[in-house]
C-alpha positions as a printed Julia matrix, in Angstrom:
366×3 Matrix{Float64}:
  0.0     0.08    0.04
  1.12    3.49   -0.79
 -1.34    5.5     1.31
 -0.55    7.95    4.33
  0.22    6.22    7.33
 -0.17    2.97    5.99
 -3.65    3.81    4.62
 -4.49    3.07    0.96
 -5.54    5.58   -1.64
 -8.35    5.46   -3.9
 -9.58    6.84   -7.29
 -7.84    9.52   -9.08
 -4.99    9.48   -6.5
 -4.56    5.7    -6.92
 -4.28    6.09  -10.73
 -1.82    8.97  -10.44
  0.3     7.02   -8.03
  0.3     4.03  -10.23
  1.2     6.04  -13.2
  4.15    7.68  -11.17
  5.33    4.26  -10.04
  5.22    2.97  -13.54
  7.24    5.85  -15.0
  9.68    5.52  -11.9
 10.2     1.61  -12.41
 10.43    2.21  -16.27
 13.23    4.83  -15.52
 15.12    2.41  -13.31
 14.91   -0.27  -16.01
 16.96    1.99  -18.36
 19.95    1.48  -15.94
 21.02   -1.77  -17.87
 20.8    -0.41  -21.29
 22.62    2.71  -20.35
 25.42    0.49  -18.9
 25.36   -1.6   -22.05
 25.81    1.58  -24.04
 28.52    2.87  -21.9
 30.51   -0.46  -22.13
 30.26   -0.17  -26.01
 31.43    3.42  -26.17
 34.16    2.8   -23.58
 35.71    0.11  -26.0
 36.16    3.13  -28.4
 37.5     5.47  -25.84
 40.14    2.96  -24.68
 41.13    2.24  -28.22
 41.87    6.04  -28.5
 43.59    6.52  -25.25
 45.33    3.14  -24.86
 43.48    2.37  -21.63
 40.19    2.11  -20.13
 38.51    5.12  -18.6
 39.5     5.31  -14.8
 38.23    8.59  -13.49
 34.74    9.96  -13.29
 35.51   12.72  -15.42
 36.46    9.97  -17.94
 33.34    8.13  -17.42
 31.45   11.36  -18.24
 33.34   11.76  -21.56
 32.34    8.52  -22.66
 28.52    8.66  -21.87
 27.29   12.09  -21.1
 26.65   13.31  -24.67
 24.35   10.38  -25.39
 20.51   10.96  -25.83
 19.82    7.83  -23.54
 22.06    9.27  -20.66
 20.49   12.71  -20.82
 16.85   11.01  -21.09
 17.8     8.79  -18.07
 18.79   12.0   -15.87
 15.83   13.91  -17.0
 13.55   11.21  -15.86
 15.26   10.76  -12.64
 14.83   14.6   -11.8
 11.39   14.98  -13.32
  9.63   11.93  -11.77
 10.92   13.42   -8.4
  9.37   16.69   -9.14
  6.24   15.16  -10.52
  5.79   13.09   -7.5
  6.2    16.11   -5.34
  4.44   18.99   -7.1
  2.36   17.36   -9.68
 -1.54   17.64   -9.63
 -1.98   14.72   -7.42
  1.48   14.44   -5.92
  2.41   14.47   -2.24
  2.0    17.93   -1.41
 -1.58   17.9    -3.2
 -2.48   14.86   -1.45
 -1.27   16.24    2.02
 -2.72   19.83    1.54
 -6.06   18.3     0.93
 -5.92   16.54    4.22
 -4.26   19.53    6.27
 -7.21   20.16    8.6
 -7.72   16.5     9.44
 -3.9    15.89    9.92
 -3.43   19.13   11.88
 -5.98   17.82   14.13
 -4.67   14.34   14.61
 -1.08   15.77   15.43
 -2.37   18.53   17.68
 -4.26   16.23   20.1
 -3.06   14.67   23.13
  0.63   15.15   24.29
  3.14   15.68   21.75
  6.81   15.33   21.5
  9.4    17.5    23.34
 10.09   20.27   21.14
 12.6    23.33   21.41
 11.33   26.38   19.29
 14.61   27.9    20.01
 16.9    25.19   18.78
 19.17   26.77   15.94
 19.15   24.88   12.82
 22.71   24.1    11.34
 23.45   26.21    8.46
 24.03   23.1     6.13
 20.46   21.96    7.08
 18.58   25.07    7.01
 20.23   26.26    3.5
 19.52   22.79    1.64
 16.31   22.03   -0.15
 17.04   18.21    0.09
 15.17   16.13   -2.53
 14.16   19.25   -4.2
 11.74   20.02   -1.31
 11.13   23.77   -1.37
 12.24   25.32    1.89
 13.3    21.83    3.34
 11.29   19.5     5.75
 11.39   21.66    8.93
  9.29   24.82    8.5
  5.69   23.49    7.97
  3.86   21.21   10.31
  2.94   18.91    7.53
  6.41   18.22    6.38
  6.32   15.09    8.32
  3.55   13.45    6.36
  4.9    14.84    3.03
  8.05   13.14    3.75
  6.69    9.94    4.9
  4.24    9.53    1.82
  7.02   10.63   -0.57
  9.21    7.72    1.03
  6.72    5.27    0.3
  6.53    6.18   -3.16
 10.29    6.52   -3.71
 10.75    2.99   -2.46
  7.81    1.47   -4.54
  5.63    0.88   -1.49
  5.22    0.54    2.04
  6.36   -2.96    1.96
  9.94   -1.91    0.83
 10.09    0.91    3.45
  9.38   -1.7     6.23
 11.84   -4.26    4.61
 14.48   -1.41    4.92
 14.15   -1.1     8.66
 13.31   -4.74    9.55
 16.64   -5.67    7.96
 18.59   -3.17   10.11
 16.86   -4.35   13.3
 17.62   -7.88   12.52
 21.15   -7.18   11.94
 21.86   -4.96   15.08
 23.89   -6.43   17.73
 21.76   -8.05   20.58
 22.32   -6.91   24.1
 20.5    -6.2    27.51
 19.86   -2.49   26.61
 18.32   -0.32   29.25
 18.31    2.96   27.09
 18.56    3.36   23.22
 18.89    6.59   21.35
 18.2     6.99   17.77
 20.19   10.04   16.3
 18.33   11.66   13.5
 15.17    9.57   13.81
 13.34   11.39   11.09
  9.61   10.22   10.97
 10.25    7.33   13.16
 10.15    4.32   10.79
 13.56    3.23   12.07
 12.98    4.0    15.69
  9.79    1.97   15.83
 11.71   -1.32   15.06
 14.04   -0.54   18.0
 11.21   -0.22   20.56
  9.71   -3.56   18.97
 12.95   -5.46   19.08
 13.99   -4.35   22.57
 10.84   -3.89   24.22
 12.33   -3.6    27.8
 14.54   -0.57   26.84
 13.52    3.11   26.96
 13.8     4.4    23.35
 14.31    7.98   22.71
 14.39    9.51   19.11
 16.03   12.99   18.34
 15.82   14.81   15.37
 16.15   18.64   14.34
 12.82   18.94   12.37
  9.77   19.37   14.64
  7.44   18.33   11.84
  9.05   14.88   11.66
  8.92   14.55   15.39
  5.24   15.38   15.48
  4.48   12.98   12.98
  6.67   10.13   14.34
  4.92   10.8    17.87
  1.54   10.45   16.34
  2.49    7.23   14.6
  4.2     5.87   17.69
  1.04    6.45   19.53
 -1.11    4.61   17.09
  1.07    1.56   17.28
  1.27    1.7    21.05
  4.92    2.18   21.28
  6.14    4.36   24.22
  8.77    6.17   22.36
 10.12    9.63   23.73
 10.71   12.0    20.72
 12.92   15.05   21.31
 14.03   18.01   19.3
 17.76   18.09   19.36
 20.77   18.31   17.26
 22.17   14.82   17.14
 25.65   16.39   17.43
 24.85   18.06   20.89
 22.0    16.28   22.59
 22.53   17.52   26.07
 21.75   13.92   27.43
 23.86   12.81   30.37
 27.3    11.14   29.45
 27.23    7.26   29.63
 23.33    7.18   30.0
 22.67    4.8    27.01
 23.72    1.27   25.91
 22.93    1.52   22.18
 23.02    4.5    20.02
 21.85    4.13   16.22
 21.68    6.38   13.29
 19.76    5.63   10.03
 20.29    7.15    6.7
 21.26   10.7     7.62
 25.13   10.87    7.08
 24.91   11.24    3.39
 23.07   14.65    3.86
 25.62   16.44    6.05
 29.29   17.63    5.72
 32.1    15.38    7.15
 32.75   17.61   10.18
 29.19   17.04   11.38
 29.17   13.27   10.91
 32.3    13.38   13.16
 30.5    15.37   15.65
 27.73   12.98   15.78
 29.89   10.02   16.13
 31.66   11.78   18.89
 28.54   12.67   20.72
 27.33    8.94   20.38
 30.51    7.9    22.09
 29.91   10.51   25.02
 26.45    9.21   25.33
 27.23    5.68   25.67
 28.35    3.66   28.82
 31.41    1.62   28.68
 30.54   -1.43   26.51
 27.84    0.32   24.74
 27.46   -0.14   21.07
 26.98    2.36   18.14
 25.32    1.43   14.88
 25.18    3.39   11.53
 22.75    2.13    8.99
 23.23    3.58    5.45
 23.32    2.81    1.78
 26.05    0.41    0.67
 29.42    1.36   -0.76
 29.83    2.12   -4.45
 32.8    -0.23   -5.47
 33.22    1.12   -9.14
 34.07    4.33  -10.55
 31.0     4.06  -12.97
 28.92    3.83   -9.72
 30.39    6.84   -8.26
 29.82    8.84  -11.5
 26.09    7.81  -11.44
 25.89    8.77   -7.79
 27.41   12.03   -8.54
 24.83   13.02  -11.06
 22.02   11.72   -8.52
 23.48   14.1    -5.93
 23.4    16.9    -8.26
 19.94   16.6    -9.75
 18.22   15.65   -6.45
 20.06   18.43   -4.57
 22.07   16.49   -2.1
 25.29   18.4    -1.88
 27.09   16.23    0.6
 26.44   12.84   -0.88
 29.33   12.68   -3.38
 31.74   13.22   -0.57
 29.97   10.63    1.75
 30.24    7.71   -0.76
 34.08    8.56   -1.15
 34.53    8.55    2.67
 35.93    5.81    4.98
 32.79    5.53    7.32
 34.61    3.39    9.72
 37.29    6.17   10.28
 35.07    8.64   12.63
 34.32    5.79   14.81
 37.88    4.85   15.3
 38.86    8.61   15.79
 35.99    8.73   18.38
 37.62    5.96   20.3
 35.65    3.19   19.32
 36.9    -0.53   19.03
 35.69   -3.45   17.43
 34.78   -1.34   14.46
 33.15   -3.34   11.47
 31.05   -3.05    8.42
 28.29   -5.64    7.69
 26.56   -5.79    4.41
 22.89   -5.98    4.78
 20.26   -7.03    2.08
 17.7    -4.22    2.95
 15.02   -5.44    0.71
 14.93   -9.18    1.42
 11.47   -8.84    3.0
 10.04   -6.42    0.24
  9.02   -6.5    -3.19
 11.97   -7.78   -5.21
 10.16   -7.43   -8.44
  9.68   -3.64   -7.75
 12.89   -2.89   -6.17
 15.48   -5.56   -6.72
 17.74   -7.23   -3.88
 20.73   -9.25   -4.15
 23.78   -7.91   -6.03
 24.44   -9.41   -9.58
 28.18  -10.52  -10.32
 28.65   -7.26  -12.1
 28.44   -4.7    -9.13
 27.59   -2.06  -11.61
 24.2    -3.65  -12.33
 22.95   -3.8    -8.69
 19.78   -1.62   -8.45
 19.35   -2.05   -4.66
 19.73   -4.32   -1.8
 23.25   -4.01   -0.4
 23.22   -1.46    2.39
 25.68   -1.48    5.21
 25.56   -1.46    8.9
 28.75    0.17   10.58
 29.27   -0.76   14.04
 31.62    0.01   17.08
 31.98   -0.65   20.9
 32.84    1.66   23.53
 35.84    0.09   25.51
 34.95   -1.11   28.93
Protein backbone atom coordinates (compact mmCIF):
# COMPACT_ATOMS: atom_id res chain seq x y z
CA UNK A 1 0.00 0.00 0.00
CA UNK A 2 1.15 3.53 -0.70
CA UNK A 3 -1.26 5.46 1.45
CA UNK A 4 -0.64 7.96 4.19
CA UNK A 5 0.25 6.39 7.52
CA UNK A 6 -0.29 2.91 6.02
CA UNK A 7 -3.77 3.70 4.68
CA UNK A 8 -4.50 3.07 0.97
CA UNK A 9 -5.41 5.77 -1.51
CA UNK A 10 -8.25 5.41 -3.97
CA UNK A 11 -9.65 6.75 -7.25
CA UNK A 12 -7.78 9.48 -9.06
CA UNK A 13 -5.01 9.50 -6.45
CA UNK A 14 -4.48 5.77 -6.90
CA UNK A 15 -4.34 6.15 -10.69
CA UNK A 16 -1.83 8.98 -10.42
CA UNK A 17 0.41 7.03 -8.07
CA UNK A 18 0.23 3.95 -10.31
CA UNK A 19 1.30 6.14 -13.22
CA UNK A 20 4.15 7.64 -11.21
CA UNK A 21 5.35 4.24 -10.01
CA UNK A 22 5.22 2.83 -13.52
CA UNK A 23 7.24 5.77 -14.78
CA UNK A 24 9.73 5.45 -11.93
CA UNK A 25 10.23 1.71 -12.44
CA UNK A 26 10.48 2.27 -16.20
CA UNK A 27 13.18 4.84 -15.53
CA UNK A 28 15.06 2.38 -13.32
CA UNK A 29 14.96 -0.29 -16.03
CA UNK A 30 16.94 2.05 -18.29
CA UNK A 31 19.93 1.49 -16.02
CA UNK A 32 20.99 -1.70 -17.81
CA UNK A 33 20.71 -0.46 -21.42
CA UNK A 34 22.60 2.67 -20.37
CA UNK A 35 25.36 0.52 -18.92
CA UNK A 36 25.47 -1.55 -22.11
CA UNK A 37 25.83 1.64 -24.13
CA UNK A 38 28.61 2.82 -21.85
CA UNK A 39 30.52 -0.46 -22.24
CA UNK A 40 30.30 -0.23 -26.02
CA UNK A 41 31.45 3.38 -26.05
CA UNK A 42 34.18 2.69 -23.51
CA UNK A 43 35.81 0.28 -25.95
CA UNK A 44 36.16 3.11 -28.47
CA UNK A 45 37.47 5.45 -25.76
CA UNK A 46 40.03 2.84 -24.69
CA UNK A 47 41.16 2.30 -28.27
CA UNK A 48 41.79 6.03 -28.59
CA UNK A 49 43.54 6.52 -25.22
CA UNK A 50 45.30 3.20 -24.84
CA UNK A 51 43.54 2.35 -21.56
CA UNK A 52 40.08 2.04 -20.05
CA UNK A 53 38.41 5.14 -18.53
CA UNK A 54 39.38 5.25 -14.86
CA UNK A 55 38.17 8.59 -13.44
CA UNK A 56 34.62 9.89 -13.08
CA UNK A 57 35.47 12.71 -15.49
CA UNK A 58 36.51 10.10 -18.04
CA UNK A 59 33.28 8.15 -17.49
CA UNK A 60 31.51 11.39 -18.32
CA UNK A 61 33.52 11.83 -21.51
CA UNK A 62 32.27 8.42 -22.63
CA UNK A 63 28.55 8.70 -21.89
CA UNK A 64 27.32 12.21 -21.02
CA UNK A 65 26.66 13.31 -24.59
CA UNK A 66 24.40 10.33 -25.37
CA UNK A 67 20.66 10.86 -25.73
CA UNK A 68 19.94 7.86 -23.49
CA UNK A 69 22.03 9.27 -20.63
CA UNK A 70 20.34 12.66 -20.88
CA UNK A 71 16.91 11.04 -20.99
CA UNK A 72 17.78 8.86 -17.98
CA UNK A 73 18.81 11.86 -15.88
CA UNK A 74 15.88 13.96 -17.08
CA UNK A 75 13.46 11.25 -15.96
CA UNK A 76 15.18 10.88 -12.60
CA UNK A 77 14.81 14.56 -11.80
CA UNK A 78 11.35 15.10 -13.22
CA UNK A 79 9.73 12.00 -11.77
CA UNK A 80 10.88 13.39 -8.40
CA UNK A 81 9.31 16.77 -9.16
CA UNK A 82 6.16 15.11 -10.49
CA UNK A 83 5.86 13.00 -7.36
CA UNK A 84 6.17 16.10 -5.19
CA UNK A 85 4.43 18.89 -7.08
CA UNK A 86 2.26 17.23 -9.71
CA UNK A 87 -1.52 17.78 -9.60
CA UNK A 88 -1.94 14.68 -7.42
CA UNK A 89 1.54 14.52 -5.94
CA UNK A 90 2.49 14.33 -2.28
CA UNK A 91 1.94 18.02 -1.58
CA UNK A 92 -1.51 18.03 -3.17
CA UNK A 93 -2.43 14.82 -1.35
CA UNK A 94 -1.32 16.15 2.04
CA UNK A 95 -2.68 19.67 1.52
CA UNK A 96 -6.15 18.24 0.84
CA UNK A 97 -5.98 16.64 4.30
CA UNK A 98 -4.35 19.56 6.14
CA UNK A 99 -7.18 20.17 8.60
CA UNK A 100 -7.57 16.49 9.47
CA UNK A 101 -3.83 15.94 9.88
CA UNK A 102 -3.33 19.10 11.94
CA UNK A 103 -6.09 17.95 14.27
CA UNK A 104 -4.57 14.48 14.64
CA UNK A 105 -1.10 15.82 15.37
CA UNK A 106 -2.41 18.49 17.72
CA UNK A 107 -4.43 16.16 19.95
CA UNK A 108 -2.97 14.78 23.17
CA UNK A 109 0.58 15.13 24.37
CA UNK A 110 3.17 15.79 21.70
CA UNK A 111 6.92 15.36 21.38
CA UNK A 112 9.37 17.47 23.38
CA UNK A 113 10.06 20.46 21.12
CA UNK A 114 12.54 23.32 21.39
CA UNK A 115 11.36 26.31 19.31
CA UNK A 116 14.67 28.06 20.04
CA UNK A 117 16.84 25.25 18.71
CA UNK A 118 19.12 26.74 16.03
CA UNK A 119 19.17 24.92 12.72
CA UNK A 120 22.71 24.18 11.45
CA UNK A 121 23.44 26.22 8.34
CA UNK A 122 24.05 23.16 6.16
CA UNK A 123 20.57 21.90 7.07
CA UNK A 124 18.60 25.14 6.92
CA UNK A 125 20.12 26.21 3.61
CA UNK A 126 19.61 22.97 1.65
CA UNK A 127 16.38 22.03 -0.11
CA UNK A 128 17.00 18.29 0.09
CA UNK A 129 15.28 16.09 -2.50
CA UNK A 130 14.11 19.27 -4.31
CA UNK A 131 11.83 20.02 -1.35
CA UNK A 132 11.25 23.78 -1.42
CA UNK A 133 12.20 25.23 1.97
CA UNK A 134 13.36 21.88 3.32
CA UNK A 135 11.40 19.61 5.66
CA UNK A 136 11.48 21.61 8.90
CA UNK A 137 9.20 24.66 8.52
CA UNK A 138 5.67 23.38 7.83
CA UNK A 139 3.88 21.16 10.35
CA UNK A 140 2.86 18.85 7.51
CA UNK A 141 6.44 18.28 6.32
CA UNK A 142 6.39 15.04 8.31
CA UNK A 143 3.57 13.37 6.38
CA UNK A 144 4.85 14.90 3.12
CA UNK A 145 8.21 13.19 3.63
CA UNK A 146 6.61 9.96 4.87
CA UNK A 147 4.28 9.64 1.91
CA UNK A 148 7.04 10.52 -0.55
CA UNK A 149 9.30 7.84 0.96
CA UNK A 150 6.66 5.18 0.41
CA UNK A 151 6.44 6.20 -3.24
CA UNK A 152 10.21 6.48 -3.71
CA UNK A 153 10.80 2.96 -2.43
CA UNK A 154 7.90 1.56 -4.48
CA UNK A 155 5.61 0.78 -1.57
CA UNK A 156 5.19 0.51 2.17
CA UNK A 157 6.42 -3.08 2.03
CA UNK A 158 9.87 -1.93 0.93
CA UNK A 159 10.07 0.81 3.56
CA UNK A 160 9.28 -1.81 6.17
CA UNK A 161 11.87 -4.18 4.70
CA UNK A 162 14.63 -1.56 4.98
CA UNK A 163 14.08 -1.05 8.69
CA UNK A 164 13.31 -4.69 9.52
CA UNK A 165 16.61 -5.71 7.92
CA UNK A 166 18.40 -3.15 10.09
CA UNK A 167 16.92 -4.29 13.39
CA UNK A 168 17.67 -7.93 12.50
CA UNK A 169 21.32 -7.01 11.90
CA UNK A 170 21.83 -4.96 15.08
CA UNK A 171 24.02 -6.45 17.80
CA UNK A 172 21.86 -7.97 20.51
CA UNK A 173 22.26 -6.95 24.11
CA UNK A 174 20.50 -6.16 27.36
CA UNK A 175 19.85 -2.50 26.55
CA UNK A 176 18.18 -0.33 29.17
CA UNK A 177 18.26 2.90 27.12
CA UNK A 178 18.56 3.36 23.35
CA UNK A 179 18.91 6.63 21.45
CA UNK A 180 18.16 7.02 17.73
CA UNK A 181 20.12 9.99 16.38
CA UNK A 182 18.37 11.72 13.47
CA UNK A 183 15.20 9.65 13.81
CA UNK A 184 13.20 11.47 11.11
CA UNK A 185 9.57 10.34 10.96
CA UNK A 186 10.29 7.36 13.19
CA UNK A 187 10.16 4.30 10.94
CA UNK A 188 13.60 3.16 12.08
CA UNK A 189 12.91 4.02 15.71
CA UNK A 190 9.77 1.87 15.83
CA UNK A 191 11.81 -1.26 15.12
CA UNK A 192 14.09 -0.48 18.06
CA UNK A 193 11.13 -0.30 20.44
CA UNK A 194 9.65 -3.51 19.04
CA UNK A 195 12.93 -5.46 19.04
CA UNK A 196 14.02 -4.32 22.51
CA UNK A 197 10.70 -3.89 24.37
CA UNK A 198 12.38 -3.64 27.76
CA UNK A 199 14.40 -0.58 26.80
CA UNK A 200 13.55 3.10 27.01
CA UNK A 201 13.82 4.36 23.42
CA UNK A 202 14.46 8.02 22.59
CA UNK A 203 14.44 9.51 19.10
CA UNK A 204 16.02 12.91 18.41
CA UNK A 205 15.84 15.02 15.27
CA UNK A 206 16.23 18.64 14.18
CA UNK A 207 12.84 18.84 12.45
CA UNK A 208 9.79 19.47 14.65
CA UNK A 209 7.37 18.36 11.86
CA UNK A 210 9.12 14.98 11.67
CA UNK A 211 8.91 14.53 15.42
CA UNK A 212 5.23 15.44 15.56
CA UNK A 213 4.44 12.89 12.89
CA UNK A 214 6.68 10.24 14.46
CA UNK A 215 5.03 10.79 17.85
CA UNK A 216 1.57 10.37 16.34
CA UNK A 217 2.52 7.17 14.51
CA UNK A 218 4.19 5.72 17.60
CA UNK A 219 1.06 6.41 19.63
CA UNK A 220 -1.12 4.67 17.04
CA UNK A 221 1.20 1.64 17.24
CA UNK A 222 1.20 1.61 21.03
CA UNK A 223 4.95 2.25 21.22
CA UNK A 224 6.09 4.35 24.22
CA UNK A 225 8.90 6.17 22.39
CA UNK A 226 10.11 9.55 23.60
CA UNK A 227 10.74 11.99 20.73
CA UNK A 228 12.88 15.06 21.48
CA UNK A 229 13.94 17.96 19.25
CA UNK A 230 17.72 18.19 19.43
CA UNK A 231 20.78 18.36 17.22
CA UNK A 232 22.22 14.84 17.16
CA UNK A 233 25.69 16.39 17.47
CA UNK A 234 24.82 18.04 20.78
CA UNK A 235 21.95 16.29 22.54
CA UNK A 236 22.56 17.46 26.10
CA UNK A 237 21.75 14.03 27.53
CA UNK A 238 23.89 12.74 30.38
CA UNK A 239 27.19 11.12 29.46
CA UNK A 240 27.25 7.32 29.67
CA UNK A 241 23.46 7.07 29.95
CA UNK A 242 22.73 4.77 26.98
CA UNK A 243 23.76 1.25 25.97
CA UNK A 244 22.89 1.50 22.26
CA UNK A 245 22.97 4.45 19.87
CA UNK A 246 21.84 4.21 16.25
CA UNK A 247 21.65 6.41 13.20
CA UNK A 248 19.81 5.60 9.97
CA UNK A 249 20.16 7.20 6.54
CA UNK A 250 21.26 10.67 7.62
CA UNK A 251 25.03 10.89 7.13
CA UNK A 252 24.86 11.32 3.35
CA UNK A 253 22.98 14.58 3.97
CA UNK A 254 25.58 16.41 6.06
CA UNK A 255 29.20 17.56 5.82
CA UNK A 256 32.02 15.41 7.16
CA UNK A 257 32.65 17.60 10.22
CA UNK A 258 29.04 17.15 11.38
CA UNK A 259 29.25 13.38 10.84
CA UNK A 260 32.34 13.32 13.06
CA UNK A 261 30.58 15.46 15.68
CA UNK A 262 27.60 13.07 15.83
CA UNK A 263 29.90 10.07 16.16
CA UNK A 264 31.77 11.78 19.01
CA UNK A 265 28.45 12.61 20.67
CA UNK A 266 27.33 8.98 20.40
CA UNK A 267 30.57 7.91 22.10
CA UNK A 268 29.97 10.39 24.93
CA UNK A 269 26.38 9.20 25.40
CA UNK A 270 27.25 5.50 25.63
CA UNK A 271 28.15 3.67 28.80
CA UNK A 272 31.36 1.59 28.69
CA UNK A 273 30.65 -1.48 26.55
CA UNK A 274 27.83 0.31 24.73
CA UNK A 275 27.45 -0.01 20.97
CA UNK A 276 26.91 2.44 18.13
CA UNK A 277 25.39 1.40 14.79
CA UNK A 278 25.18 3.41 11.57
CA UNK A 279 22.79 2.09 8.93
CA UNK A 280 23.14 3.56 5.46
CA UNK A 281 23.29 2.83 1.75
CA UNK A 282 26.04 0.51 0.57
CA UNK A 283 29.44 1.42 -0.75
CA UNK A 284 29.92 2.07 -4.47
CA UNK A 285 32.81 -0.18 -5.51
CA UNK A 286 33.19 1.06 -9.09
CA UNK A 287 34.04 4.40 -10.69
CA UNK A 288 30.95 4.07 -12.86
CA UNK A 289 28.81 3.80 -9.72
CA UNK A 290 30.43 6.91 -8.25
CA UNK A 291 29.85 8.78 -11.50
CA UNK A 292 26.15 7.90 -11.47
CA UNK A 293 25.88 8.85 -7.79
CA UNK A 294 27.52 12.20 -8.47
CA UNK A 295 24.82 12.93 -11.02
CA UNK A 296 22.09 11.75 -8.66
CA UNK A 297 23.44 14.04 -5.92
CA UNK A 298 23.45 16.95 -8.34
CA UNK A 299 19.96 16.57 -9.80
CA UNK A 300 18.33 15.63 -6.47
CA UNK A 301 20.00 18.49 -4.56
CA UNK A 302 22.06 16.44 -2.10
CA UNK A 303 25.31 18.43 -1.92
CA UNK A 304 27.14 16.20 0.57
CA UNK A 305 26.36 12.84 -1.00
CA UNK A 306 29.34 12.62 -3.36
CA UNK A 307 31.85 13.18 -0.55
CA UNK A 308 29.99 10.71 1.66
CA UNK A 309 30.30 7.86 -0.84
CA UNK A 310 34.03 8.49 -1.14
CA UNK A 311 34.62 8.60 2.61
CA UNK A 312 35.78 5.86 4.97
CA UNK A 313 32.77 5.55 7.29
CA UNK A 314 34.69 3.49 9.83
CA UNK A 315 37.31 6.20 10.36
CA UNK A 316 35.10 8.60 12.40
CA UNK A 317 34.30 5.72 14.77
CA UNK A 318 37.97 4.83 15.22
CA UNK A 319 38.87 8.49 15.69
CA UNK A 320 36.17 8.85 18.37
CA UNK A 321 37.62 5.94 20.34
CA UNK A 322 35.42 3.01 19.31
CA UNK A 323 36.88 -0.48 19.14
CA UNK A 324 35.64 -3.60 17.31
CA UNK A 325 34.69 -1.32 14.39
CA UNK A 326 33.25 -3.36 11.52
CA UNK A 327 31.05 -3.06 8.44
CA UNK A 328 28.39 -5.63 7.57
CA UNK A 329 26.55 -5.74 4.24
CA UNK A 330 22.78 -5.94 4.74
CA UNK A 331 20.26 -7.01 2.09
CA UNK A 332 17.82 -4.22 2.90
CA UNK A 333 15.05 -5.40 0.59
CA UNK A 334 14.98 -9.11 1.36
CA UNK A 335 11.57 -8.75 3.01
CA UNK A 336 10.24 -6.39 0.35
CA UNK A 337 8.95 -6.51 -3.19
CA UNK A 338 11.97 -7.68 -5.17
CA UNK A 339 10.11 -7.39 -8.46
CA UNK A 340 9.64 -3.67 -7.88
CA UNK A 341 12.92 -2.82 -6.21
CA UNK A 342 15.50 -5.57 -6.60
CA UNK A 343 17.64 -7.19 -3.98
CA UNK A 344 20.75 -9.35 -4.18
CA UNK A 345 23.71 -7.88 -6.06
CA UNK A 346 24.55 -9.49 -9.44
CA UNK A 347 28.11 -10.57 -10.35
CA UNK A 348 28.77 -7.19 -12.01
CA UNK A 349 28.36 -4.68 -9.14
CA UNK A 350 27.53 -1.93 -11.63
CA UNK A 351 24.26 -3.74 -12.35
CA UNK A 352 23.01 -3.76 -8.77
CA UNK A 353 19.79 -1.79 -8.37
CA UNK A 354 19.36 -2.03 -4.65
CA UNK A 355 19.77 -4.33 -1.70
CA UNK A 356 23.37 -3.87 -0.54
CA UNK A 357 23.16 -1.52 2.41
CA UNK A 358 25.69 -1.49 5.26
CA UNK A 359 25.71 -1.50 9.03
CA UNK A 360 28.81 0.09 10.55
CA UNK A 361 29.21 -0.74 14.22
CA UNK A 362 31.61 0.01 17.04
CA UNK A 363 31.88 -0.68 20.76
CA UNK A 364 32.89 1.76 23.48
CA UNK A 365 35.74 0.20 25.47
CA UNK A 366 34.91 -1.07 28.94
